[in-house]
Amino acid sequence: MSAPRLRATPLPGIGVQYDLVTREHRHLSVVAHRDGTRTVNVYRTDDPDSCAHSLRLTSPEAGALIDALKPSHHSASLLYTTDLGLVAERVEVAATSRWNGRLLGDTRMRTDTGASIVAVLRRAEAIPSPAPDFRLVGGDTLIVIGTREGVDAAAAILGQE
C-alpha cells in the first residue's frame, strides 16, 4: 500500500488547506487558519466535493487531537515521537512524591532508565538542562526524553510516594 498523499493548497488571507483521500476513498481536509485555529472537514461519500461535516477547533483543541492521532499515543502528556523510537513526555512531580524537595541526581533517573530530563517547568519558568544538584519541588513538570520504556520507568520513579 502506498503512503497517503497530503495536498496543500494556499488560501490567501485565510491559511492553508490540506486535503487527504483515505484508502477507503474518503475525502478529508483540514484548513489551518492563520490565527492557529483549524477546521476539519469530512466530505460526502456520494459526492467527494460536498462537505458532510465541518468542525472548527481552537489551537489547543487541534494540538490535543494531533497528539491523539499519533500512532504512538499513550497519554495526554505525550509531546513528540520520532522514527528513532524516542519520546518526549511531560511528567509531573506530585506534592506527595518522595522526590519533592530532593535533588534530581538522587533519582538516578538517567542511570536506571536511560531517560533524560531536558527541562523543568516550574510555574511560569522553564529551567533547561537541570543539573544533578537541581532540587525538585512538588508541582514541577519534567520534560523527559528517552525510549518509551525508559520514559515509562522514569514516570514510575517520579511517581513514587
XYZ file of C-alpha atoms in Angstrom:
161
model
C 0.000 0.000 0.000
C 1.431 3.405 -0.946
C 1.770 6.219 1.563
C -1.193 8.621 1.669
C -0.651 11.896 -0.138
C -1.458 15.158 1.544
C -2.096 18.019 -0.852
C -1.566 21.573 0.427
C -3.410 24.497 -1.127
C -2.667 28.082 -0.020
C -5.808 30.066 0.819
C -4.805 33.749 0.577
C -5.868 35.698 3.652
C -7.066 32.511 5.386
C -4.244 29.977 5.688
C -3.605 26.597 4.068
C -5.979 23.750 3.224
C -4.632 20.201 3.475
C -6.558 17.504 1.592
C -6.310 13.754 2.065
C -8.121 10.893 0.349
C -8.110 7.771 2.522
C -7.646 4.186 1.343
C -11.446 3.911 1.590
C -11.705 6.860 -0.833
C -12.994 9.272 1.827
C -12.065 12.913 1.301
C -10.903 14.820 4.401
C -9.487 18.295 4.668
C -8.023 20.486 7.358
C -7.892 24.243 6.976
C -5.035 25.667 9.045
C -6.167 29.226 9.706
C -3.602 31.983 10.231
C -4.920 32.562 13.783
C -3.978 28.995 14.802
C -7.480 27.517 14.649
C -8.257 24.540 12.445
C -11.344 23.471 10.545
C -11.696 19.736 9.927
C -13.975 18.791 7.044
C -15.332 15.373 6.087
C -16.840 15.116 2.630
C -19.793 13.025 1.457
C -19.092 9.560 0.053
C -21.546 10.019 -2.811
C -20.107 13.451 -3.688
C -16.464 13.904 -2.572
C -16.679 17.645 -3.324
C -19.625 18.206 -0.971
C -18.830 18.699 2.733
C -20.884 16.469 5.050
C -19.422 17.643 8.379
C -17.264 20.557 9.451
C -15.696 21.077 12.862
C -13.852 24.213 13.993
C -11.104 23.624 16.599
C -9.166 26.083 18.724
C -5.383 25.840 18.601
C -5.195 23.854 21.902
C -8.006 21.541 20.736
C -6.161 20.939 17.458
C -2.967 20.180 19.409
C -4.789 17.659 21.590
C -6.298 16.000 18.513
C -2.886 15.827 16.835
C -1.477 14.085 19.917
C -4.371 11.625 19.954
C -3.905 10.772 16.269
C -0.229 9.872 16.618
C 0.214 6.103 16.287
C 2.355 6.007 19.426
C -0.080 8.000 21.557
C -0.113 6.667 25.111
C -1.185 9.604 27.238
C -2.307 13.204 27.197
C 1.179 14.255 28.273
C 2.911 12.853 25.166
C 4.737 15.582 23.272
C 6.539 14.014 20.323
C 7.696 10.700 18.881
C 10.313 10.269 16.163
C 11.046 7.368 13.878
C 14.119 6.788 16.047
C 11.938 5.346 18.793
C 12.300 8.260 21.193
C 9.506 10.016 23.007
C 9.360 13.240 24.981
C 6.769 13.395 27.702
C 5.710 15.742 30.495
C 5.877 14.093 33.915
C 4.678 15.945 36.992
C 6.299 15.644 40.397
C 3.405 15.302 42.840
C 3.456 17.105 46.175
C 3.288 13.623 47.765
C 6.223 12.305 45.713
C 9.209 11.055 47.683
C 11.315 13.287 45.389
C 9.608 16.529 46.472
C 12.435 18.653 47.935
C 15.157 16.215 46.881
C 17.913 16.512 44.303
C 17.373 15.351 40.727
C 20.575 13.294 40.899
C 19.144 11.322 43.831
C 16.546 9.812 41.477
C 19.299 8.062 39.435
C 16.913 8.621 36.536
C 19.387 8.518 33.646
C 21.437 5.694 35.177
C 18.455 3.461 35.922
C 16.187 4.236 32.940
C 18.362 5.772 30.211
C 15.836 8.635 30.052
C 16.994 12.232 30.362
C 15.384 15.258 31.996
C 15.872 18.011 29.418
C 13.885 20.755 31.148
C 11.789 21.518 34.200
C 8.691 23.702 34.025
C 8.068 25.461 37.325
C 5.190 27.950 37.485
C 5.857 30.374 34.588
C 9.555 29.472 34.354
C 11.386 26.909 32.221
C 14.692 25.560 33.501
C 16.609 23.894 30.639
C 19.109 21.080 31.239
C 18.796 20.808 35.027
C 21.979 19.549 36.712
C 22.042 16.629 39.189
C 22.076 19.152 42.078
C 18.754 20.668 40.921
C 16.187 20.457 43.742
C 12.781 19.094 42.676
C 9.584 20.665 44.017
C 6.056 19.245 44.040
C 4.194 20.663 41.051
C 7.296 20.697 38.822
C 6.708 19.315 35.342
C 9.733 17.491 33.970
C 10.304 17.084 30.248
C 11.645 13.531 29.959
C 13.155 12.124 26.740
C 14.059 8.508 26.068
C 12.669 5.252 24.768
C 9.030 4.516 25.538
C 10.153 2.023 28.189
C 12.675 4.472 29.671
C 10.153 7.310 29.911
C 7.587 4.980 31.492
C 10.210 3.842 34.030
C 11.135 7.479 34.742
C 7.463 8.347 35.319
C 7.183 5.386 37.713
C 10.248 6.588 39.647
C 8.907 10.133 39.857
C 5.503 8.879 40.975
C 6.909 7.025 43.975
C 5.492 8.262 47.255
